[in-house]
Coordinates of C-alpha atoms in Angstrom, one line a residue:
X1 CA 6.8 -25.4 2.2
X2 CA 6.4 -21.9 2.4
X3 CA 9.3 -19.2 4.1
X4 CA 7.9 -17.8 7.5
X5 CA 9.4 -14.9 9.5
X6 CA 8.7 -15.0 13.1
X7 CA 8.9 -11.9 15.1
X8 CA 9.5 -12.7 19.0
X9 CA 9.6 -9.8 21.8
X10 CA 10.9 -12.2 25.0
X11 CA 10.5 -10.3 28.5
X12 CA 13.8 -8.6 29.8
X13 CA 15.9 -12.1 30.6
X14 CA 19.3 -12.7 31.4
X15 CA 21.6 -14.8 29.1
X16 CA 20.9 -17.8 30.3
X17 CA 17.0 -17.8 30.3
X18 CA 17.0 -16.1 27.0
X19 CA 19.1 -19.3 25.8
X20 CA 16.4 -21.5 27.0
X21 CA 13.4 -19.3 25.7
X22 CA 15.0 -19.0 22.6
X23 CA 15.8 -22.7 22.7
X24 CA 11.8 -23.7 23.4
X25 CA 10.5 -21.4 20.5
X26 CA 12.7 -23.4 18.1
X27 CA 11.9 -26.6 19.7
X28 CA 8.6 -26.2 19.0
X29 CA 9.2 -25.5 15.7
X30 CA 10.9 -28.1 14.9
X31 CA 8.7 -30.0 16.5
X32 CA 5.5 -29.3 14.3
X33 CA 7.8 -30.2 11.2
X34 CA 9.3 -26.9 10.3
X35 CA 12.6 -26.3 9.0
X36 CA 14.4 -23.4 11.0
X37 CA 16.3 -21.1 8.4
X38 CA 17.7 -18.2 10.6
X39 CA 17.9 -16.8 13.5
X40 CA 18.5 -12.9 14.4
X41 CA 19.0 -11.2 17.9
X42 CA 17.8 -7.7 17.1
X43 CA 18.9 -6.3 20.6
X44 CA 17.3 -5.6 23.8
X45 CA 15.2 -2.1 23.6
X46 CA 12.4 -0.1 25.2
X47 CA 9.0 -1.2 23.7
X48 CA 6.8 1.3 22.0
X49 CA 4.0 1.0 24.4
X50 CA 3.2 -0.5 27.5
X51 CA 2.2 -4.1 26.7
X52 CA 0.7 -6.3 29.6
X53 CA 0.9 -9.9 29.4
X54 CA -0.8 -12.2 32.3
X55 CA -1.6 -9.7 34.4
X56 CA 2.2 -8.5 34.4
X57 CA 2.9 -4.9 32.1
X58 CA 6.4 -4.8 30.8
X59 CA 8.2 -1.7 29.1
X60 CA 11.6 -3.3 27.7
X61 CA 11.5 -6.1 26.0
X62 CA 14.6 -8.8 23.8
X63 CA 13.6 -8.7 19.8
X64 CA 14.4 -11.8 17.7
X65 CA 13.8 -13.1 14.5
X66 CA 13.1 -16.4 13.0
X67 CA 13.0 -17.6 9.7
X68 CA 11.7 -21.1 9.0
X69 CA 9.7 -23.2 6.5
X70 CA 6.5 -25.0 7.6
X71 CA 3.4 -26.2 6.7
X72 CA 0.4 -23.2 7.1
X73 CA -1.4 -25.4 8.8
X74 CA 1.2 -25.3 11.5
X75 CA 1.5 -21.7 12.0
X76 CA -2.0 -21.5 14.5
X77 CA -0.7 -24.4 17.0
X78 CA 2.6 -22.3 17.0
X79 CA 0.8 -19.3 17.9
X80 CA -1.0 -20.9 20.8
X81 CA 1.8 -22.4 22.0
X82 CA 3.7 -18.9 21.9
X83 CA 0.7 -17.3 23.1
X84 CA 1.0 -19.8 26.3
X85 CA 4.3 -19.1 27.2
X86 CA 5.3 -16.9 29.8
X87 CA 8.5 -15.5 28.5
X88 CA 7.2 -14.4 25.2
X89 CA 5.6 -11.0 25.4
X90 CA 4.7 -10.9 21.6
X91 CA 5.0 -13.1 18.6
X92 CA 3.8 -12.1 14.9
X93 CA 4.2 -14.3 11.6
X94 CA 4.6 -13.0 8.3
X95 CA 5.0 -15.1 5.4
X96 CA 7.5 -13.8 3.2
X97 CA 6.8 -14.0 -0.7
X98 CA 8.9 -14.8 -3.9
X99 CA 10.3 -11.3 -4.8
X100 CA 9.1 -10.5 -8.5
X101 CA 11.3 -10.9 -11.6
X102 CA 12.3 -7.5 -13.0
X103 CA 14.1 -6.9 -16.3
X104 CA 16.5 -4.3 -15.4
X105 CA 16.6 -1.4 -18.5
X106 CA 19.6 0.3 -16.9
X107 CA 21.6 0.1 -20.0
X108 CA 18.1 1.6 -22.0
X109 CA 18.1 4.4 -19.2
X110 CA 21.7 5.3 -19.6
X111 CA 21.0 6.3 -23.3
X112 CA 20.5 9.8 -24.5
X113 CA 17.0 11.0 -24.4
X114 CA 17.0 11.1 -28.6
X115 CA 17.9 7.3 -28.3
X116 CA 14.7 6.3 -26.2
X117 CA 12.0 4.6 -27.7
X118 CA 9.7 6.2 -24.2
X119 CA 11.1 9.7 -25.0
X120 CA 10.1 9.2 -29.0
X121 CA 6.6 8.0 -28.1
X122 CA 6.5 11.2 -25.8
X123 CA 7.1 13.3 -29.0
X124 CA 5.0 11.6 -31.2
X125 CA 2.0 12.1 -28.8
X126 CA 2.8 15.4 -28.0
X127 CA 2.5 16.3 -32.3
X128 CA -0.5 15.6 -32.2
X129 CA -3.3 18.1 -32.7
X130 CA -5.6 17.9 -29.5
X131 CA -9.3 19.1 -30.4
X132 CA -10.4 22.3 -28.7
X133 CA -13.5 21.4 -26.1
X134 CA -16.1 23.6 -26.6
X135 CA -17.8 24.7 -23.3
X136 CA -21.3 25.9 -23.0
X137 CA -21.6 29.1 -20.3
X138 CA -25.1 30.1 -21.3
X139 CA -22.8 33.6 -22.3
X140 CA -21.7 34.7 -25.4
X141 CA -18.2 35.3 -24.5
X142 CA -15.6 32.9 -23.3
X143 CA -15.0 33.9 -19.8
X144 CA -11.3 32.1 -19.3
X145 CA -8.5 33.8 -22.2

């Protein structure tokens, strides 16, 4: 199953009704089969615009983050079902990918420019004899020296 990140903006709440919003969102994830990985309270702050939600416009809003697995197929019933809900102002879901394999070449960067293959390559290319382009002005001189 792949990783999801869930970014929830709940409507100003106190303690106790963000506990049972924050409570529902996971229900229903669990409920669809997901796996919840994480869960991050990113503080209460001002939104960046006015956002209006059932006929109601709010200007502060609670930011959390979820990380879960679940099927894809899942992710559209959650979004209706977040959609529905009254407390939730916003939801957004990201899937988060595999980060790529690097090879890390620190010890090759640490090495003295005359030791690098990438600085001997610039060298050898830069030894080499460009040919002179020829440019046709309709002029007997060359206009550019």
């Amino acid at each position: 199953m792949p990783l999801y990140e869930l970014s929830l903006v709940l409507r100003t709440l106190t303690k106790a009704d963000n506990k049972v919003a924050l409570k529902r969102a996971a229900e229903a994830i669990i409920n669809e089969g997901g796996i919840l990985r994480k869960i991050d309270n990113l503080g209460t702050r001002q939104l960046p615009y006015k956002m209006k939600k059932d006929s109601v416009k709010y200007r502060h809003g609670s930011y959390f983050i979820y990380q879960f697995d679940s099927q894809p197929e899942v992710i559209d019933e959650l979004k209706e079902m977040y959609g529905r809900d009254i407390d939730i102002v916003l939801s957004k879901f990201f899937k988060v990918e595999d980060p790529k394999p690097f090879e890390c070449t620190l010890h090759d960067e640490l090495l003295p420019p005359a030791y690098r293959p990438e600085v001997h390559k610039m060298i050898e290319e830069g030894k080499k004899k460009m040919p002179k382009k020829h440019f046709e002005f309709g002029v007997d001189i060359y206009p550019f020296q």
